[in-house]
């Protein structure tokens, strides 16, 4: 069992499955989804409903949350990328795409760079949501050492704290602890140095699509647009209704699904069961 995946990818097959009611095709597209800070793979629990039956949605769960709550959280970019390379690398043997939200956008982009450095096939698409690129300052990345009350105020000020958390003090304490480590990880991902390889930090040449919430104060559209400097291939920006957590609504997966239909392979594998069930 792959600890990073909320559910394993279904095996390749060319035979119809009576229970599924469809005939999956060999060589399908896998969509790896990376969650935002303080969250987990359940962020994408309902995403499969917004995609064609041909897309295999694979939510990625970082250590220290949900079913991995007892595992130490990772705060160093190089450590995380090494683990993702070991755990997810073997699954890049058929067409795939990456989507990351906020912290997850940094993870997705840096992982795509690692893949390129290893000489593997590039993703058919990289999607990044609710995140300024590494060269821009952000209002929260350097806030991880603040006292609880100050950190809570900062998260609330920029709309990066779900309102319902204020009604659950125990969850709020756990969230603040997770957020601190995730902000440390975000800072490490932004500062990642590829000095040993001058070409390591070159812009990605695969299609790069960025998504900005119309009411997102932490990652406004003008800042998200700066990802263009990190793309040497096709680039597009998409406005999405909502604030920082537009990943939980239906518009984003619909937009991403449309882009995968344009950029992805003609035949794909069957989807995973919903990890929330």
PDB file of C-alpha atoms in Angstrom:
ATOM      1  CA  UNK A   1       0.000   0.000   0.000  1.00  0.00           C
ATOM      2  CA  UNK A   2       1.341   3.447  -0.961  1.00  0.00           C
ATOM      3  CA  UNK A   3       1.144   5.637   2.161  1.00  0.00           C
ATOM      4  CA  UNK A   4       0.890   8.821   0.109  1.00  0.00           C
ATOM      5  CA  UNK A   5      -2.231   7.813  -1.812  1.00  0.00           C
ATOM      6  CA  UNK A   6      -5.704   7.945  -0.295  1.00  0.00           C
ATOM      7  CA  UNK A   7      -6.529   4.902  -2.436  1.00  0.00           C
ATOM      8  CA  UNK A   8      -4.364   2.849  -4.810  1.00  0.00           C
ATOM      9  CA  UNK A   9      -4.631   3.254  -8.571  1.00  0.00           C
ATOM     10  CA  UNK A  10      -6.711   0.550 -10.189  1.00  0.00           C
ATOM     11  CA  UNK A  11      -4.759  -2.064 -12.124  1.00  0.00           C
ATOM     12  CA  UNK A  12      -4.566  -1.738 -15.863  1.00  0.00           C
ATOM     13  CA  UNK A  13      -7.044  -3.828 -17.734  1.00  0.00           C
ATOM     14  CA  UNK A  14      -8.640  -4.069 -21.140  1.00  0.00           C
ATOM     15  CA  UNK A  15     -11.655  -6.064 -20.000  1.00  0.00           C
ATOM     16  CA  UNK A  16     -15.071  -4.744 -19.083  1.00  0.00           C
ATOM     17  CA  UNK A  17     -16.006  -4.725 -15.393  1.00  0.00           C
ATOM     18  CA  UNK A  18     -19.671  -5.657 -14.844  1.00  0.00           C
ATOM     19  CA  UNK A  19     -19.746  -3.765 -11.541  1.00  0.00           C
ATOM     20  CA  UNK A  20     -18.335  -0.606 -13.022  1.00  0.00           C
ATOM     21  CA  UNK A  21     -20.560  -0.713 -16.099  1.00  0.00           C
ATOM     22  CA  UNK A  22     -17.793   0.568 -18.368  1.00  0.00           C
ATOM     23  CA  UNK A  23     -14.752  -0.716 -20.186  1.00  0.00           C
ATOM     24  CA  UNK A  24     -11.568   0.922 -18.910  1.00  0.00           C
ATOM     25  CA  UNK A  25      -8.729   1.254 -21.388  1.00  0.00           C
ATOM     26  CA  UNK A  26      -5.066   0.441 -20.928  1.00  0.00           C
ATOM     27  CA  UNK A  27      -2.709   3.408 -20.517  1.00  0.00           C
ATOM     28  CA  UNK A  28      -5.091   5.805 -18.739  1.00  0.00           C
ATOM     29  CA  UNK A  29      -4.502   9.250 -17.284  1.00  0.00           C
ATOM     30  CA  UNK A  30      -3.703   9.626 -13.580  1.00  0.00           C
ATOM     31  CA  UNK A  31      -4.380  12.960 -11.879  1.00  0.00           C
ATOM     32  CA  UNK A  32      -2.277  13.424  -8.717  1.00  0.00           C
ATOM     33  CA  UNK A  33      -3.797  16.050  -6.389  1.00  0.00           C
ATOM     34  CA  UNK A  34      -1.810  17.815  -3.641  1.00  0.00           C
ATOM     35  CA  UNK A  35      -3.716  19.458  -0.785  1.00  0.00           C
ATOM     36  CA  UNK A  36      -3.328  22.860   0.841  1.00  0.00           C
ATOM     37  CA  UNK A  37      -1.692  23.610   4.196  1.00  0.00           C
ATOM     38  CA  UNK A  38      -3.453  22.205   7.254  1.00  0.00           C
ATOM     39  CA  UNK A  39      -5.535  19.859   5.111  1.00  0.00           C
ATOM     40  CA  UNK A  40      -5.338  16.329   3.729  1.00  0.00           C
ATOM     41  CA  UNK A  41      -6.378  14.098   0.872  1.00  0.00           C
ATOM     42  CA  UNK A  42     -10.077  14.379   1.781  1.00  0.00           C
ATOM     43  CA  UNK A  43      -9.951  17.846   0.202  1.00  0.00           C
ATOM     44  CA  UNK A  44     -10.360  16.003  -3.111  1.00  0.00           C
ATOM     45  CA  UNK A  45     -12.794  13.325  -1.915  1.00  0.00           C
ATOM     46  CA  UNK A  46     -15.573  14.398  -4.281  1.00  0.00           C
ATOM     47  CA  UNK A  47     -13.433  15.439  -7.209  1.00  0.00           C
ATOM     48  CA  UNK A  48     -13.961  12.313  -9.257  1.00  0.00           C
ATOM     49  CA  UNK A  49     -17.568  13.395  -9.828  1.00  0.00           C
ATOM     50  CA  UNK A  50     -16.365  16.412 -11.801  1.00  0.00           C
ATOM     51  CA  UNK A  51     -14.182  14.442 -14.212  1.00  0.00           C
ATOM     52  CA  UNK A  52     -14.786  12.139 -17.122  1.00  0.00           C
ATOM     53  CA  UNK A  53     -15.056   8.474 -16.084  1.00  0.00           C
ATOM     54  CA  UNK A  54     -11.730   8.026 -17.851  1.00  0.00           C
ATOM     55  CA  UNK A  55      -9.686  10.073 -15.339  1.00  0.00           C
ATOM     56  CA  UNK A  56      -8.142   8.332 -12.335  1.00  0.00           C
ATOM     57  CA  UNK A  57      -8.127  10.906  -9.511  1.00  0.00           C
ATOM     58  CA  UNK A  58      -5.347  10.220  -6.989  1.00  0.00           C
ATOM     59  CA  UNK A  59      -5.434  12.465  -3.877  1.00  0.00           C
ATOM     60  CA  UNK A  60      -2.001  12.591  -2.238  1.00  0.00           C
ATOM     61  CA  UNK A  61      -1.868  12.614   1.584  1.00  0.00           C
ATOM     62  CA  UNK A  62       1.207  14.104   3.249  1.00  0.00           C
ATOM     63  CA  UNK A  63       2.370  12.715   6.627  1.00  0.00           C
ATOM     64  CA  UNK A  64       0.921  14.039   9.872  1.00  0.00           C
ATOM     65  CA  UNK A  65      -2.789  14.190   9.005  1.00  0.00           C
ATOM     66  CA  UNK A  66      -5.873  11.993   8.606  1.00  0.00           C
ATOM     67  CA  UNK A  67      -4.818   8.325   8.511  1.00  0.00           C
ATOM     68  CA  UNK A  68      -1.159   9.426   8.826  1.00  0.00           C
ATOM     69  CA  UNK A  69      -1.759  11.604  11.893  1.00  0.00           C
ATOM     70  CA  UNK A  70       0.856   9.841  14.056  1.00  0.00           C
ATOM     71  CA  UNK A  71       3.614  10.237  11.466  1.00  0.00           C
ATOM     72  CA  UNK A  72       5.999  13.198  11.803  1.00  0.00           C
ATOM     73  CA  UNK A  73       5.209  16.021   9.410  1.00  0.00           C
ATOM     74  CA  UNK A  74       7.781  16.941   6.777  1.00  0.00           C
ATOM     75  CA  UNK A  75       9.097  20.511   6.781  1.00  0.00           C
ATOM     76  CA  UNK A  76      12.067  20.188   4.388  1.00  0.00           C
ATOM     77  CA  UNK A  77      11.432  20.354   0.642  1.00  0.00           C
ATOM     78  CA  UNK A  78      14.249  17.980  -0.290  1.00  0.00           C
ATOM     79  CA  UNK A  79      12.973  15.302   2.103  1.00  0.00           C
ATOM     80  CA  UNK A  80       9.440  15.526   0.731  1.00  0.00           C
ATOM     81  CA  UNK A  81      10.579  15.426  -2.893  1.00  0.00           C
ATOM     82  CA  UNK A  82      12.739  12.390  -2.200  1.00  0.00           C
ATOM     83  CA  UNK A  83       9.733  10.595  -0.711  1.00  0.00           C
ATOM     84  CA  UNK A  84       7.388  11.609  -3.530  1.00  0.00           C
ATOM     85  CA  UNK A  85       9.962  10.437  -6.058  1.00  0.00           C
ATOM     86  CA  UNK A  86      10.200   7.050  -4.338  1.00  0.00           C
ATOM     87  CA  UNK A  87       6.472   6.614  -3.700  1.00  0.00           C
ATOM     88  CA  UNK A  88       4.852   8.179  -6.764  1.00  0.00           C
ATOM     89  CA  UNK A  89       7.648   7.843  -9.306  1.00  0.00           C
ATOM     90  CA  UNK A  90       6.748   4.237 -10.206  1.00  0.00           C
ATOM     91  CA  UNK A  91       3.186   5.399 -11.005  1.00  0.00           C
ATOM     92  CA  UNK A  92       4.332   7.823 -13.708  1.00  0.00           C
ATOM     93  CA  UNK A  93       4.483   4.974 -16.235  1.00  0.00           C
ATOM     94  CA  UNK A  94       1.357   6.155 -18.063  1.00  0.00           C
ATOM     95  CA  UNK A  95       0.019   9.630 -18.933  1.00  0.00           C
ATOM     96  CA  UNK A  96      -0.484  11.744 -15.837  1.00  0.00           C
ATOM     97  CA  UNK A  97      -1.222  15.280 -14.649  1.00  0.00           C
ATOM     98  CA  UNK A  98      -0.555  17.182 -11.415  1.00  0.00           C
ATOM     99  CA  UNK A  99      -2.785  19.610  -9.537  1.00  0.00           C
ATOM    100  CA  UNK A 100      -1.783  21.399  -6.343  1.00  0.00           C
ATOM    101  CA  UNK A 101      -3.678  23.904  -4.207  1.00  0.00           C
ATOM    102  CA  UNK A 102      -1.864  26.618  -2.202  1.00  0.00           C
ATOM    103  CA  UNK A 103       0.933  24.670  -0.435  1.00  0.00           C
ATOM    104  CA  UNK A 104       0.091  21.822  -2.802  1.00  0.00           C
ATOM    105  CA  UNK A 105       0.811  24.058  -5.799  1.00  0.00           C
ATOM    106  CA  UNK A 106       4.403  24.473  -4.625  1.00  0.00           C
ATOM    107  CA  UNK A 107       4.644  20.713  -4.075  1.00  0.00           C
ATOM    108  CA  UNK A 108       3.242  19.970  -7.543  1.00  0.00           C
ATOM    109  CA  UNK A 109       5.539  22.422  -9.318  1.00  0.00           C
ATOM    110  CA  UNK A 110       8.701  21.340  -7.498  1.00  0.00           C
ATOM    111  CA  UNK A 111       7.797  17.681  -8.034  1.00  0.00           C
ATOM    112  CA  UNK A 112       7.390  18.370 -11.760  1.00  0.00           C
ATOM    113  CA  UNK A 113      10.867  19.923 -11.736  1.00  0.00           C
ATOM    114  CA  UNK A 114      12.247  16.843  -9.982  1.00  0.00           C
ATOM    115  CA  UNK A 115      10.620  14.617 -12.601  1.00  0.00           C
ATOM    116  CA  UNK A 116      12.203  16.636 -15.401  1.00  0.00           C
ATOM    117  CA  UNK A 117      15.592  16.474 -13.732  1.00  0.00           C
ATOM    118  CA  UNK A 118      15.289  12.673 -13.601  1.00  0.00           C
ATOM    119  CA  UNK A 119      14.630  12.560 -17.352  1.00  0.00           C
ATOM    120  CA  UNK A 120      11.144  11.067 -17.015  1.00  0.00           C
ATOM    121  CA  UNK A 121       8.152  11.831 -19.215  1.00  0.00           C
ATOM    122  CA  UNK A 122       6.600  15.201 -18.379  1.00  0.00           C
ATOM    123  CA  UNK A 123       3.019  15.540 -17.133  1.00  0.00           C
ATOM    124  CA  UNK A 124       0.420  16.315 -19.785  1.00  0.00           C
ATOM    125  CA  UNK A 125      -0.593  19.280 -17.593  1.00  0.00           C
ATOM    126  CA  UNK A 126       0.371  20.941 -14.312  1.00  0.00           C
ATOM    127  CA  UNK A 127      -2.413  22.842 -12.542  1.00  0.00           C
ATOM    128  CA  UNK A 128      -1.676  25.307  -9.729  1.00  0.00           C
ATOM    129  CA  UNK A 129      -4.336  26.989  -7.605  1.00  0.00           C
ATOM    130  CA  UNK A 130      -4.434  29.727  -4.945  1.00  0.00           C
ATOM    131  CA  UNK A 131      -0.681  30.228  -4.787  1.00  0.00           C
ATOM    132  CA  UNK A 132       1.799  32.974  -5.758  1.00  0.00           C
ATOM    133  CA  UNK A 133       4.981  31.704  -7.445  1.00  0.00           C
ATOM    134  CA  UNK A 134       8.217  31.231  -5.453  1.00  0.00           C
ATOM    135  CA  UNK A 135       9.781  34.562  -6.405  1.00  0.00           C
ATOM    136  CA  UNK A 136       6.980  36.605  -4.815  1.00  0.00           C
ATOM    137  CA  UNK A 137       6.616  37.329  -1.081  1.00  0.00           C
ATOM    138  CA  UNK A 138       3.541  35.862   0.580  1.00  0.00           C
ATOM    139  CA  UNK A 139       1.654  37.122   3.629  1.00  0.00           C
ATOM    140  CA  UNK A 140       1.780  33.851   5.607  1.00  0.00           C
ATOM    141  CA  UNK A 141       4.873  31.838   4.712  1.00  0.00           C
ATOM    142  CA  UNK A 142       7.075  33.519   7.340  1.00  0.00           C
ATOM    143  CA  UNK A 143       4.417  33.486  10.074  1.00  0.00           C
ATOM    144  CA  UNK A 144       5.050  29.975  11.412  1.00  0.00           C
ATOM    145  CA  UNK A 145       6.839  31.168  14.594  1.00  0.00           C
ATOM    146  CA  UNK A 146       4.038  33.498  15.723  1.00  0.00           C
ATOM    147  CA  UNK A 147       2.215  32.763  19.008  1.00  0.00           C
ATOM    148  CA  UNK A 148      -1.070  30.907  18.583  1.00  0.00           C
ATOM    149  CA  UNK A 149      -3.273  33.981  18.874  1.00  0.00           C
ATOM    150  CA  UNK A 150      -1.219  35.959  16.345  1.00  0.00           C
ATOM    151  CA  UNK A 151      -1.012  33.057  13.902  1.00  0.00           C
ATOM    152  CA  UNK A 152      -4.747  32.488  14.234  1.00  0.00           C
ATOM    153  CA  UNK A 153      -5.404  36.163  13.521  1.00  0.00           C
ATOM    154  CA  UNK A 154      -3.146  36.095  10.445  1.00  0.00           C
ATOM    155  CA  UNK A 155      -4.811  32.977   9.037  1.00  0.00           C
ATOM    156  CA  UNK A 156      -8.230  34.467   9.635  1.00  0.00           C
ATOM    157  CA  UNK A 157      -7.254  37.832   8.134  1.00  0.00           C
ATOM    158  CA  UNK A 158      -6.356  36.295   4.785  1.00  0.00           C
ATOM    159  CA  UNK A 159      -9.258  33.861   4.663  1.00  0.00           C
ATOM    160  CA  UNK A 160      -7.062  30.765   4.954  1.00  0.00           C
ATOM    161  CA  UNK A 161      -8.875  29.312   7.958  1.00  0.00           C
ATOM    162  CA  UNK A 162     -12.190  27.485   7.489  1.00  0.00           C
ATOM    163  CA  UNK A 163     -14.854  29.334   9.557  1.00  0.00           C
ATOM    164  CA  UNK A 164     -16.200  26.147  11.143  1.00  0.00           C
ATOM    165  CA  UNK A 165     -12.856  25.555  12.905  1.00  0.00           C
ATOM    166  CA  UNK A 166     -13.690  28.270  15.466  1.00  0.00           C
ATOM    167  CA  UNK A 167     -16.504  26.055  16.723  1.00  0.00           C
ATOM    168  CA  UNK A 168     -14.116  23.136  17.394  1.00  0.00           C
ATOM    169  CA  UNK A 169     -11.289  24.179  19.773  1.00  0.00           C
ATOM    170  CA  UNK A 170      -9.611  20.744  19.830  1.00  0.00           C
ATOM    171  CA  UNK A 171      -9.491  20.636  16.042  1.00  0.00           C
ATOM    172  CA  UNK A 172      -8.256  24.221  15.991  1.00  0.00           C
ATOM    173  CA  UNK A 173      -5.243  23.387  18.194  1.00  0.00           C
ATOM    174  CA  UNK A 174      -4.348  20.458  15.931  1.00  0.00           C
ATOM    175  CA  UNK A 175      -4.817  22.606  12.844  1.00  0.00           C
ATOM    176  CA  UNK A 176      -2.506  25.340  14.162  1.00  0.00           C
ATOM    177  CA  UNK A 177       0.213  22.786  14.846  1.00  0.00           C
ATOM    178  CA  UNK A 178      -0.166  21.335  11.352  1.00  0.00           C
ATOM    179  CA  UNK A 179      -0.268  24.804   9.795  1.00  0.00           C
ATOM    180  CA  UNK A 180       3.018  25.774  11.455  1.00  0.00           C
ATOM    181  CA  UNK A 181       4.833  22.811   9.936  1.00  0.00           C
ATOM    182  CA  UNK A 182       3.125  23.256   6.578  1.00  0.00           C
ATOM    183  CA  UNK A 183       4.169  26.913   6.475  1.00  0.00           C
ATOM    184  CA  UNK A 184       7.748  25.799   7.193  1.00  0.00           C
ATOM    185  CA  UNK A 185       7.464  23.351   4.306  1.00  0.00           C
ATOM    186  CA  UNK A 186       6.086  26.092   2.043  1.00  0.00           C
ATOM    187  CA  UNK A 187       9.033  28.350   2.902  1.00  0.00           C
ATOM    188  CA  UNK A 188      11.457  25.522   2.129  1.00  0.00           C
ATOM    189  CA  UNK A 189       9.760  24.801  -1.205  1.00  0.00           C
ATOM    190  CA  UNK A 190       9.924  28.474  -2.169  1.00  0.00           C
ATOM    191  CA  UNK A 191      13.610  28.736  -1.282  1.00  0.00           C
ATOM    192  CA  UNK A 192      14.639  25.433  -2.861  1.00  0.00           C
ATOM    193  CA  UNK A 193      18.079  25.833  -4.406  1.00  0.00           C
ATOM    194  CA  UNK A 194      19.136  23.912  -7.485  1.00  0.00           C
ATOM    195  CA  UNK A 195      22.609  25.445  -7.624  1.00  0.00           C
ATOM    196  CA  UNK A 196      24.216  22.043  -8.169  1.00  0.00           C
ATOM    197  CA  UNK A 197      22.419  21.872 -11.522  1.00  0.00           C
ATOM    198  CA  UNK A 198      22.114  25.211 -13.390  1.00  0.00           C
ATOM    199  CA  UNK A 199      19.185  23.894 -15.452  1.00  0.00           C
ATOM    200  CA  UNK A 200      17.250  22.536 -12.455  1.00  0.00           C
ATOM    201  CA  UNK A 201      15.153  25.670 -11.880  1.00  0.00           C
ATOM    202  CA  UNK A 202      14.412  26.350 -15.545  1.00  0.00           C
ATOM    203  CA  UNK A 203      10.699  27.016 -16.267  1.00  0.00           C
ATOM    204  CA  UNK A 204       8.545  23.987 -17.054  1.00  0.00           C
ATOM    205  CA  UNK A 205       7.797  23.468 -20.735  1.00  0.00           C
ATOM    206  CA  UNK A 206       4.671  21.320 -20.239  1.00  0.00           C
ATOM    207  CA  UNK A 207       1.240  23.072 -20.233  1.00  0.00           C
ATOM    208  CA  UNK A 208       0.885  25.139 -17.052  1.00  0.00           C
ATOM    209  CA  UNK A 209      -2.605  26.222 -15.945  1.00  0.00           C
ATOM    210  CA  UNK A 210      -3.078  28.465 -12.918  1.00  0.00           C
ATOM    211  CA  UNK A 211      -6.311  29.162 -11.046  1.00  0.00           C
ATOM    212  CA  UNK A 212      -7.095  32.208  -8.887  1.00  0.00           C
ATOM    213  CA  UNK A 213     -10.096  32.770  -6.646  1.00  0.00           C
ATOM    214  CA  UNK A 214     -11.929  36.015  -7.381  1.00  0.00           C
ATOM    215  CA  UNK A 215     -12.120  36.721  -3.639  1.00  0.00           C
ATOM    216  CA  UNK A 216      -8.787  35.218  -2.554  1.00  0.00           C
ATOM    217  CA  UNK A 217      -6.816  37.780  -0.523  1.00  0.00           C
ATOM    218  CA  UNK A 218      -3.887  35.430   0.154  1.00  0.00           C
ATOM    219  CA  UNK A 219      -3.296  34.693  -3.543  1.00  0.00           C
ATOM    220  CA  UNK A 220      -4.903  37.429  -5.690  1.00  0.00           C
ATOM    221  CA  UNK A 221      -5.120  37.042  -9.448  1.00  0.00           C
ATOM    222  CA  UNK A 222      -2.271  39.490 -10.149  1.00  0.00           C
ATOM    223  CA  UNK A 223       0.110  37.456  -7.996  1.00  0.00           C
ATOM    224  CA  UNK A 224      -1.000  34.110  -9.435  1.00  0.00           C
ATOM    225  CA  UNK A 225      -0.427  35.503 -12.940  1.00  0.00           C
ATOM    226  CA  UNK A 226       3.286  35.774 -12.123  1.00  0.00           C
ATOM    227  CA  UNK A 227       3.564  32.003 -12.611  1.00  0.00           C
ATOM    228  CA  UNK A 228       3.945  32.890 -16.293  1.00  0.00           C
ATOM    229  CA  UNK A 229       7.626  33.491 -15.538  1.00  0.00           C
ATOM    230  CA  UNK A 230       7.866  29.839 -14.501  1.00  0.00           C
ATOM    231  CA  UNK A 231       6.462  28.478 -17.784  1.00  0.00           C
ATOM    232  CA  UNK A 232       8.317  28.138 -21.072  1.00  0.00           C
ATOM    233  CA  UNK A 233       5.463  26.223 -22.705  1.00  0.00           C
ATOM    234  CA  UNK A 234       1.701  26.813 -22.952  1.00  0.00           C
ATOM    235  CA  UNK A 235       0.332  28.946 -20.108  1.00  0.00           C
ATOM    236  CA  UNK A 236      -3.215  29.907 -19.137  1.00  0.00           C
ATOM    237  CA  UNK A 237      -4.838  31.576 -16.141  1.00  0.00           C
ATOM    238  CA  UNK A 238      -8.416  30.860 -15.049  1.00  0.00           C
ATOM    239  CA  UNK A 239     -10.534  32.916 -12.615  1.00  0.00           C
ATOM    240  CA  UNK A 240     -12.588  30.834 -10.182  1.00  0.00           C
ATOM    241  CA  UNK A 241     -15.453  32.151  -8.036  1.00  0.00           C
ATOM    242  CA  UNK A 242     -14.709  32.128  -4.314  1.00  0.00           C
ATOM    243  CA  UNK A 243     -11.970  32.724  -1.785  1.00  0.00           C
ATOM    244  CA  UNK A 244      -8.887  30.716  -0.899  1.00  0.00           C
ATOM    245  CA  UNK A 245     -10.793  27.436  -0.555  1.00  0.00           C
ATOM    246  CA  UNK A 246     -12.399  27.360  -4.009  1.00  0.00           C
ATOM    247  CA  UNK A 247     -10.848  23.894  -4.306  1.00  0.00           C
ATOM    248  CA  UNK A 248     -13.883  22.610  -2.383  1.00  0.00           C
ATOM    249  CA  UNK A 249     -16.410  23.854  -4.935  1.00  0.00           C
ATOM    250  CA  UNK A 250     -17.408  22.358  -8.287  1.00  0.00           C
ATOM    251  CA  UNK A 251     -16.084  25.002 -10.696  1.00  0.00           C
ATOM    252  CA  UNK A 252     -12.384  24.168 -10.313  1.00  0.00           C
ATOM    253  CA  UNK A 253     -12.618  20.434 -11.121  1.00  0.00           C
ATOM    254  CA  UNK A 254     -14.889  21.255 -14.050  1.00  0.00           C
ATOM    255  CA  UNK A 255     -12.325  23.713 -15.446  1.00  0.00           C
ATOM    256  CA  UNK A 256      -9.495  21.255 -14.893  1.00  0.00           C
ATOM    257  CA  UNK A 257     -11.477  18.414 -16.452  1.00  0.00           C
ATOM    258  CA  UNK A 258     -12.040  20.518 -19.573  1.00  0.00           C
ATOM    259  CA  UNK A 259      -8.308  21.173 -19.891  1.00  0.00           C
ATOM    260  CA  UNK A 260      -7.502  17.483 -19.452  1.00  0.00           C
ATOM    261  CA  UNK A 261      -9.893  16.644 -22.262  1.00  0.00           C
ATOM    262  CA  UNK A 262      -7.911  19.008 -24.494  1.00  0.00           C
ATOM    263  CA  UNK A 263      -4.445  17.989 -23.311  1.00  0.00           C
ATOM    264  CA  UNK A 264      -4.816  14.386 -22.145  1.00  0.00           C
ATOM    265  CA  UNK A 265      -4.694  11.063 -23.979  1.00  0.00           C
ATOM    266  CA  UNK A 266      -7.663   9.786 -25.937  1.00  0.00           C
ATOM    267  CA  UNK A 267      -8.066   6.719 -23.727  1.00  0.00           C
ATOM    268  CA  UNK A 268      -7.787   6.592 -19.962  1.00  0.00           C
ATOM    269  CA  UNK A 269      -8.198   4.201 -17.060  1.00  0.00           C
ATOM    270  CA  UNK A 270     -11.273   3.822 -14.853  1.00  0.00           C
ATOM    271  CA  UNK A 271     -11.561   6.120 -11.778  1.00  0.00           C
ATOM    272  CA  UNK A 272     -10.903   5.238  -8.169  1.00  0.00           C
ATOM    273  CA  UNK A 273     -13.644   4.738  -5.587  1.00  0.00           C
ATOM    274  CA  UNK A 274     -14.437   7.917  -3.661  1.00  0.00           C
ATOM    275  CA  UNK A 275     -11.893   7.941  -0.757  1.00  0.00           C
ATOM    276  CA  UNK A 276     -14.504   9.498   1.549  1.00  0.00           C
ATOM    277  CA  UNK A 277     -16.649   6.346   1.464  1.00  0.00           C
TER     278      UNK A 277
END
